[in-house]
Amino acid sequence: MALWSEPKIFFCSLIFVTFCCSLSVSQMPIDCCLSTKNKRIDKKLVADYREQAKGCSLPAMILVTRRGRELCTPPNEPWLQEVMKHVDRLKKLCKKKNYQHTRCFGVKPE
């Protein structure tokens, strides 16, 4: 009897701890844009971009400036595609130049 009770207690404890950890992770806050501005951003100021997480209530594209500031824009703005293409070309250039080119200020290595 004693041989069976120890593994049962161990596995019950393990399941309980796993359950508690999954609850705490699911309640972690997500960094979301609370609003967006459809003001056109100069592509020369932008060093990176990313799509906002799916867990956020507002669809948005996050533009990261060369100084690290994050700007939230609506994802369907026509000018946004031009900015994204510019950033992709900039990243390619910077990678090729080992991030030493003067235009690579604020661009983080991938």
Short mmCIF file of N, CA and C in Angstrom, two decimals, residues 3-108:
data_model
loop_
_atom_site.label_atom_id
_atom_site.label_comp_id
_atom_site.label_asym_id
_atom_site.label_seq_id
_atom_site.Cartn_x
_atom_site.Cartn_y
_atom_site.Cartn_z
N LEU A 3 3.81 1.65 -1.18
CA LEU A 3 4.50 1.83 -2.44
C LEU A 3 3.64 2.57 -3.47
N TRP A 4 2.32 2.34 -3.42
CA TRP A 4 1.43 2.98 -4.39
C TRP A 4 1.07 4.41 -3.98
N SER A 5 1.06 4.68 -2.71
CA SER A 5 0.61 6.00 -2.27
C SER A 5 1.62 7.10 -2.59
N GLU A 6 2.90 6.82 -2.51
CA GLU A 6 3.90 7.85 -2.81
C GLU A 6 3.86 8.31 -4.26
N PRO A 7 3.85 7.42 -5.25
CA PRO A 7 3.76 7.90 -6.64
C PRO A 7 2.46 8.65 -6.91
N LYS A 8 1.36 8.23 -6.30
CA LYS A 8 0.09 8.93 -6.51
C LYS A 8 0.17 10.35 -5.98
N ILE A 9 0.74 10.51 -4.81
CA ILE A 9 0.88 11.85 -4.22
C ILE A 9 1.80 12.71 -5.09
N PHE A 10 2.89 12.10 -5.56
CA PHE A 10 3.83 12.83 -6.41
C PHE A 10 3.15 13.31 -7.70
N PHE A 11 2.44 12.42 -8.37
CA PHE A 11 1.79 12.79 -9.63
C PHE A 11 0.65 13.79 -9.42
N CYS A 12 -0.08 13.66 -8.34
CA CYS A 12 -1.14 14.63 -8.03
C CYS A 12 -0.52 16.01 -7.78
N SER A 13 0.59 16.03 -7.05
CA SER A 13 1.27 17.30 -6.79
C SER A 13 1.80 17.90 -8.09
N LEU A 14 2.36 17.06 -8.95
CA LEU A 14 2.89 17.52 -10.23
C LEU A 14 1.78 18.11 -11.10
N ILE A 15 0.65 17.46 -11.16
CA ILE A 15 -0.49 17.96 -11.93
C ILE A 15 -0.98 19.29 -11.36
N PHE A 16 -1.05 19.39 -10.05
CA PHE A 16 -1.50 20.62 -9.40
C PHE A 16 -0.56 21.79 -9.72
N VAL A 17 0.75 21.56 -9.61
CA VAL A 17 1.73 22.61 -9.90
C VAL A 17 1.66 23.03 -11.37
N THR A 18 1.53 22.07 -12.27
CA THR A 18 1.41 22.37 -13.70
C THR A 18 0.17 23.21 -13.97
N PHE A 19 -0.93 22.88 -13.34
CA PHE A 19 -2.18 23.62 -13.50
C PHE A 19 -2.02 25.06 -13.01
N CYS A 20 -1.40 25.24 -11.85
CA CYS A 20 -1.20 26.58 -11.29
C CYS A 20 -0.29 27.42 -12.19
N CYS A 21 0.77 26.81 -12.73
CA CYS A 21 1.68 27.54 -13.61
C CYS A 21 0.98 27.96 -14.90
N SER A 22 0.16 27.09 -15.45
CA SER A 22 -0.53 27.44 -16.69
C SER A 22 -1.53 28.57 -16.46
N LEU A 23 -2.15 28.62 -15.29
CA LEU A 23 -3.07 29.72 -14.99
C LEU A 23 -2.32 31.04 -14.88
N SER A 24 -1.17 31.04 -14.24
CA SER A 24 -0.44 32.30 -14.07
C SER A 24 0.11 32.81 -15.40
N VAL A 25 0.53 31.92 -16.30
CA VAL A 25 1.03 32.33 -17.60
C VAL A 25 -0.10 32.88 -18.46
N SER A 26 -1.28 32.28 -18.39
CA SER A 26 -2.38 32.74 -19.22
C SER A 26 -2.90 34.10 -18.79
N GLN A 27 -2.61 34.52 -17.57
CA GLN A 27 -3.08 35.81 -17.09
C GLN A 27 -2.03 36.91 -17.20
N MET A 28 -0.89 36.61 -17.85
CA MET A 28 0.15 37.62 -18.02
C MET A 28 -0.34 38.69 -19.00
N PRO A 29 -0.07 39.95 -18.72
CA PRO A 29 -0.53 41.00 -19.63
C PRO A 29 0.24 40.99 -20.95
N ILE A 30 -0.47 41.35 -22.02
CA ILE A 30 0.13 41.46 -23.34
C ILE A 30 0.25 42.95 -23.65
N ASP A 31 1.37 43.34 -24.22
CA ASP A 31 1.57 44.74 -24.58
C ASP A 31 0.79 45.04 -25.85
N CYS A 32 -0.31 45.76 -25.73
CA CYS A 32 -1.20 46.05 -26.86
C CYS A 32 -1.33 47.54 -27.10
N CYS A 33 -1.58 47.89 -28.35
CA CYS A 33 -1.90 49.28 -28.69
C CYS A 33 -3.33 49.56 -28.23
N LEU A 34 -3.52 50.65 -27.53
CA LEU A 34 -4.85 51.03 -27.07
C LEU A 34 -5.57 51.88 -28.11
N SER A 35 -4.80 52.50 -28.98
CA SER A 35 -5.38 53.29 -30.07
C SER A 35 -4.37 53.35 -31.21
N THR A 36 -4.85 53.74 -32.39
CA THR A 36 -3.97 53.89 -33.54
C THR A 36 -4.17 55.27 -34.13
N LYS A 37 -3.14 55.74 -34.82
CA LYS A 37 -3.23 57.01 -35.54
C LYS A 37 -2.91 56.74 -36.99
N ASN A 38 -3.74 57.25 -37.87
CA ASN A 38 -3.49 57.03 -39.29
C ASN A 38 -2.69 58.17 -39.91
N LYS A 39 -1.90 58.84 -39.09
CA LYS A 39 -1.00 59.88 -39.58
C LYS A 39 0.18 59.21 -40.27
N ARG A 40 0.49 59.67 -41.45
CA ARG A 40 1.60 59.09 -42.22
C ARG A 40 2.93 59.33 -41.49
N ILE A 41 3.73 58.28 -41.38
CA ILE A 41 5.04 58.34 -40.73
C ILE A 41 6.12 58.32 -41.82
N ASP A 42 7.09 59.20 -41.72
CA ASP A 42 8.18 59.24 -42.69
C ASP A 42 8.97 57.93 -42.60
N LYS A 43 9.13 57.27 -43.72
CA LYS A 43 9.80 55.97 -43.74
C LYS A 43 11.25 56.05 -43.26
N LYS A 44 11.87 57.20 -43.36
CA LYS A 44 13.27 57.35 -42.93
C LYS A 44 13.40 57.28 -41.41
N LEU A 45 12.30 57.47 -40.70
CA LEU A 45 12.33 57.43 -39.23
C LEU A 45 12.16 56.02 -38.68
N VAL A 46 11.69 55.09 -39.51
CA VAL A 46 11.31 53.76 -39.05
C VAL A 46 12.46 52.77 -39.24
N ALA A 47 12.77 52.01 -38.17
CA ALA A 47 13.84 51.02 -38.21
C ALA A 47 13.30 49.59 -38.20
N ASP A 48 12.06 49.41 -37.75
CA ASP A 48 11.49 48.06 -37.68
C ASP A 48 9.97 48.16 -37.62
N TYR A 49 9.31 47.04 -37.85
CA TYR A 49 7.85 46.97 -37.74
C TYR A 49 7.46 45.57 -37.33
N ARG A 50 6.28 45.45 -36.75
CA ARG A 50 5.73 44.14 -36.42
C ARG A 50 4.22 44.25 -36.31
N GLU A 51 3.56 43.14 -36.51
CA GLU A 51 2.11 43.10 -36.36
C GLU A 51 1.78 42.92 -34.88
N GLN A 52 0.75 43.60 -34.44
CA GLN A 52 0.34 43.47 -33.04
C GLN A 52 -0.15 42.05 -32.77
N ALA A 53 0.05 41.57 -31.57
CA ALA A 53 -0.33 40.20 -31.18
C ALA A 53 -1.83 39.97 -31.39
N LYS A 54 -2.17 38.74 -31.69
CA LYS A 54 -3.57 38.37 -31.95
C LYS A 54 -4.44 38.48 -30.70
N GLY A 55 -3.84 38.46 -29.52
CA GLY A 55 -4.62 38.54 -28.28
C GLY A 55 -5.11 39.94 -27.96
N CYS A 56 -4.73 40.91 -28.75
CA CYS A 56 -5.14 42.30 -28.51
C CYS A 56 -6.46 42.58 -29.21
N SER A 57 -7.23 43.50 -28.65
CA SER A 57 -8.57 43.77 -29.19
C SER A 57 -8.55 44.63 -30.44
N LEU A 58 -7.48 45.36 -30.67
CA LEU A 58 -7.40 46.30 -31.78
C LEU A 58 -6.37 45.82 -32.80
N PRO A 59 -6.74 45.65 -34.07
CA PRO A 59 -5.72 45.28 -35.06
C PRO A 59 -4.81 46.47 -35.32
N ALA A 60 -3.51 46.24 -35.31
CA ALA A 60 -2.56 47.34 -35.51
C ALA A 60 -1.22 46.82 -36.00
N MET A 61 -0.49 47.72 -36.65
CA MET A 61 0.89 47.47 -37.02
C MET A 61 1.72 48.40 -36.14
N ILE A 62 2.77 47.86 -35.53
CA ILE A 62 3.62 48.66 -34.65
C ILE A 62 4.89 49.02 -35.40
N LEU A 63 5.10 50.32 -35.57
CA LEU A 63 6.32 50.81 -36.21
C LEU A 63 7.29 51.23 -35.12
N VAL A 64 8.53 50.78 -35.22
CA VAL A 64 9.56 51.12 -34.23
C VAL A 64 10.50 52.13 -34.88
N THR A 65 10.62 53.30 -34.27
CA THR A 65 11.48 54.35 -34.83
C THR A 65 12.95 54.02 -34.56
N ARG A 66 13.82 54.76 -35.18
CA ARG A 66 15.26 54.56 -35.00
C ARG A 66 15.69 54.82 -33.56
N ARG A 67 14.93 55.61 -32.84
CA ARG A 67 15.24 55.89 -31.43
C ARG A 67 14.50 54.95 -30.48
N GLY A 68 13.79 53.95 -31.02
CA GLY A 68 13.16 52.93 -30.20
C GLY A 68 11.72 53.22 -29.79
N ARG A 69 11.15 54.29 -30.27
CA ARG A 69 9.76 54.62 -29.93
C ARG A 69 8.82 53.77 -30.76
N GLU A 70 7.74 53.28 -30.15
CA GLU A 70 6.78 52.44 -30.85
C GLU A 70 5.53 53.24 -31.18
N LEU A 71 5.13 53.20 -32.46
CA LEU A 71 3.97 53.93 -32.94
C LEU A 71 2.96 52.94 -33.50
N CYS A 72 1.71 53.07 -33.09
CA CYS A 72 0.66 52.16 -33.53
C CYS A 72 -0.11 52.77 -34.71
N THR A 73 -0.21 52.00 -35.78
CA THR A 73 -0.93 52.47 -36.96
C THR A 73 -1.94 51.41 -37.39
N PRO A 74 -3.01 51.82 -38.07
CA PRO A 74 -3.94 50.83 -38.60
C PRO A 74 -3.22 49.96 -39.64
N PRO A 75 -3.49 48.66 -39.67
CA PRO A 75 -2.74 47.76 -40.56
C PRO A 75 -3.09 47.91 -42.04
N ASN A 76 -4.18 48.59 -42.36
CA ASN A 76 -4.62 48.66 -43.76
C ASN A 76 -4.34 50.01 -44.42
N GLU A 77 -3.47 50.82 -43.84
CA GLU A 77 -3.14 52.12 -44.44
C GLU A 77 -2.33 51.90 -45.72
N PRO A 78 -2.67 52.59 -46.81
CA PRO A 78 -1.95 52.39 -48.08
C PRO A 78 -0.46 52.74 -48.00
N TRP A 79 -0.09 53.74 -47.25
CA TRP A 79 1.31 54.17 -47.15
C TRP A 79 2.16 53.20 -46.33
N LEU A 80 1.50 52.35 -45.55
CA LEU A 80 2.22 51.42 -44.67
C LEU A 80 3.04 50.40 -45.47
N GLN A 81 2.51 49.95 -46.60
CA GLN A 81 3.24 48.98 -47.44
C GLN A 81 4.57 49.56 -47.91
N GLU A 82 4.56 50.83 -48.27
CA GLU A 82 5.79 51.51 -48.71
C GLU A 82 6.82 51.56 -47.57
N VAL A 83 6.36 51.85 -46.37
CA VAL A 83 7.25 51.91 -45.20
C VAL A 83 7.84 50.52 -44.92
N MET A 84 7.00 49.49 -44.98
CA MET A 84 7.46 48.13 -44.71
C MET A 84 8.51 47.69 -45.74
N LYS A 85 8.28 48.01 -47.01
CA LYS A 85 9.26 47.66 -48.05
C LYS A 85 10.58 48.39 -47.81
N HIS A 86 10.49 49.66 -47.42
CA HIS A 86 11.69 50.44 -47.13
C HIS A 86 12.48 49.80 -45.98
N VAL A 87 11.79 49.41 -44.92
CA VAL A 87 12.45 48.80 -43.76
C VAL A 87 13.09 47.47 -44.15
N ASP A 88 12.40 46.68 -44.97
CA ASP A 88 12.97 45.40 -45.41
C ASP A 88 14.26 45.63 -46.21
N ARG A 89 14.25 46.63 -47.11
CA ARG A 89 15.46 46.95 -47.88
C ARG A 89 16.57 47.46 -46.96
N LEU A 90 16.20 48.28 -45.99
CA LEU A 90 17.17 48.82 -45.04
C LEU A 90 17.82 47.71 -44.23
N LYS A 91 17.02 46.77 -43.75
CA LYS A 91 17.56 45.64 -42.98
C LYS A 91 18.53 44.81 -43.82
N LYS A 92 18.17 44.61 -45.08
CA LYS A 92 19.02 43.84 -45.98
C LYS A 92 20.36 44.55 -46.18
N LEU A 93 20.31 45.87 -46.41
CA LEU A 93 21.53 46.66 -46.57
C LEU A 93 22.40 46.60 -45.32
N CYS A 94 21.77 46.78 -44.17
CA CYS A 94 22.51 46.80 -42.90
C CYS A 94 23.17 45.45 -42.61
N LYS A 95 22.45 44.39 -42.92
CA LYS A 95 23.02 43.06 -42.71
C LYS A 95 24.24 42.86 -43.61
N LYS A 96 24.10 43.32 -44.85
CA LYS A 96 25.19 43.20 -45.82
C LYS A 96 26.41 44.02 -45.38
N LYS A 97 26.18 45.19 -44.80
CA LYS A 97 27.25 46.08 -44.37
C LYS A 97 27.64 45.85 -42.91
N ASN A 98 27.16 44.74 -42.32
CA ASN A 98 27.47 44.38 -40.94
C ASN A 98 27.05 45.47 -39.94
N TYR A 99 25.96 46.15 -40.26
CA TYR A 99 25.36 47.18 -39.40
C TYR A 99 26.31 48.35 -39.13
N GLN A 100 27.29 48.57 -40.01
CA GLN A 100 28.25 49.65 -39.84
C GLN A 100 27.94 50.86 -40.71
N HIS A 101 26.99 50.75 -41.61
CA HIS A 101 26.64 51.84 -42.52
C HIS A 101 25.94 52.95 -41.74
N THR A 102 26.10 54.19 -42.20
CA THR A 102 25.48 55.33 -41.49
C THR A 102 23.96 55.25 -41.47
N ARG A 103 23.37 54.62 -42.46
CA ARG A 103 21.90 54.49 -42.51
C ARG A 103 21.38 53.43 -41.55
N CYS A 104 22.26 52.70 -40.89
CA CYS A 104 21.85 51.60 -40.01
C CYS A 104 21.62 52.02 -38.57
N PHE A 105 21.66 53.32 -38.29
CA PHE A 105 21.40 53.80 -36.93
C PHE A 105 20.00 53.36 -36.49
N GLY A 106 19.93 52.68 -35.37
CA GLY A 106 18.65 52.24 -34.82
C GLY A 106 18.17 50.89 -35.31
N VAL A 107 18.81 50.34 -36.33
CA VAL A 107 18.41 49.04 -36.87
C VAL A 107 19.10 47.97 -36.04
N LYS A 108 18.31 47.08 -35.46
CA LYS A 108 18.87 46.02 -34.61
C LYS A 108 19.21 44.79 -35.45
#
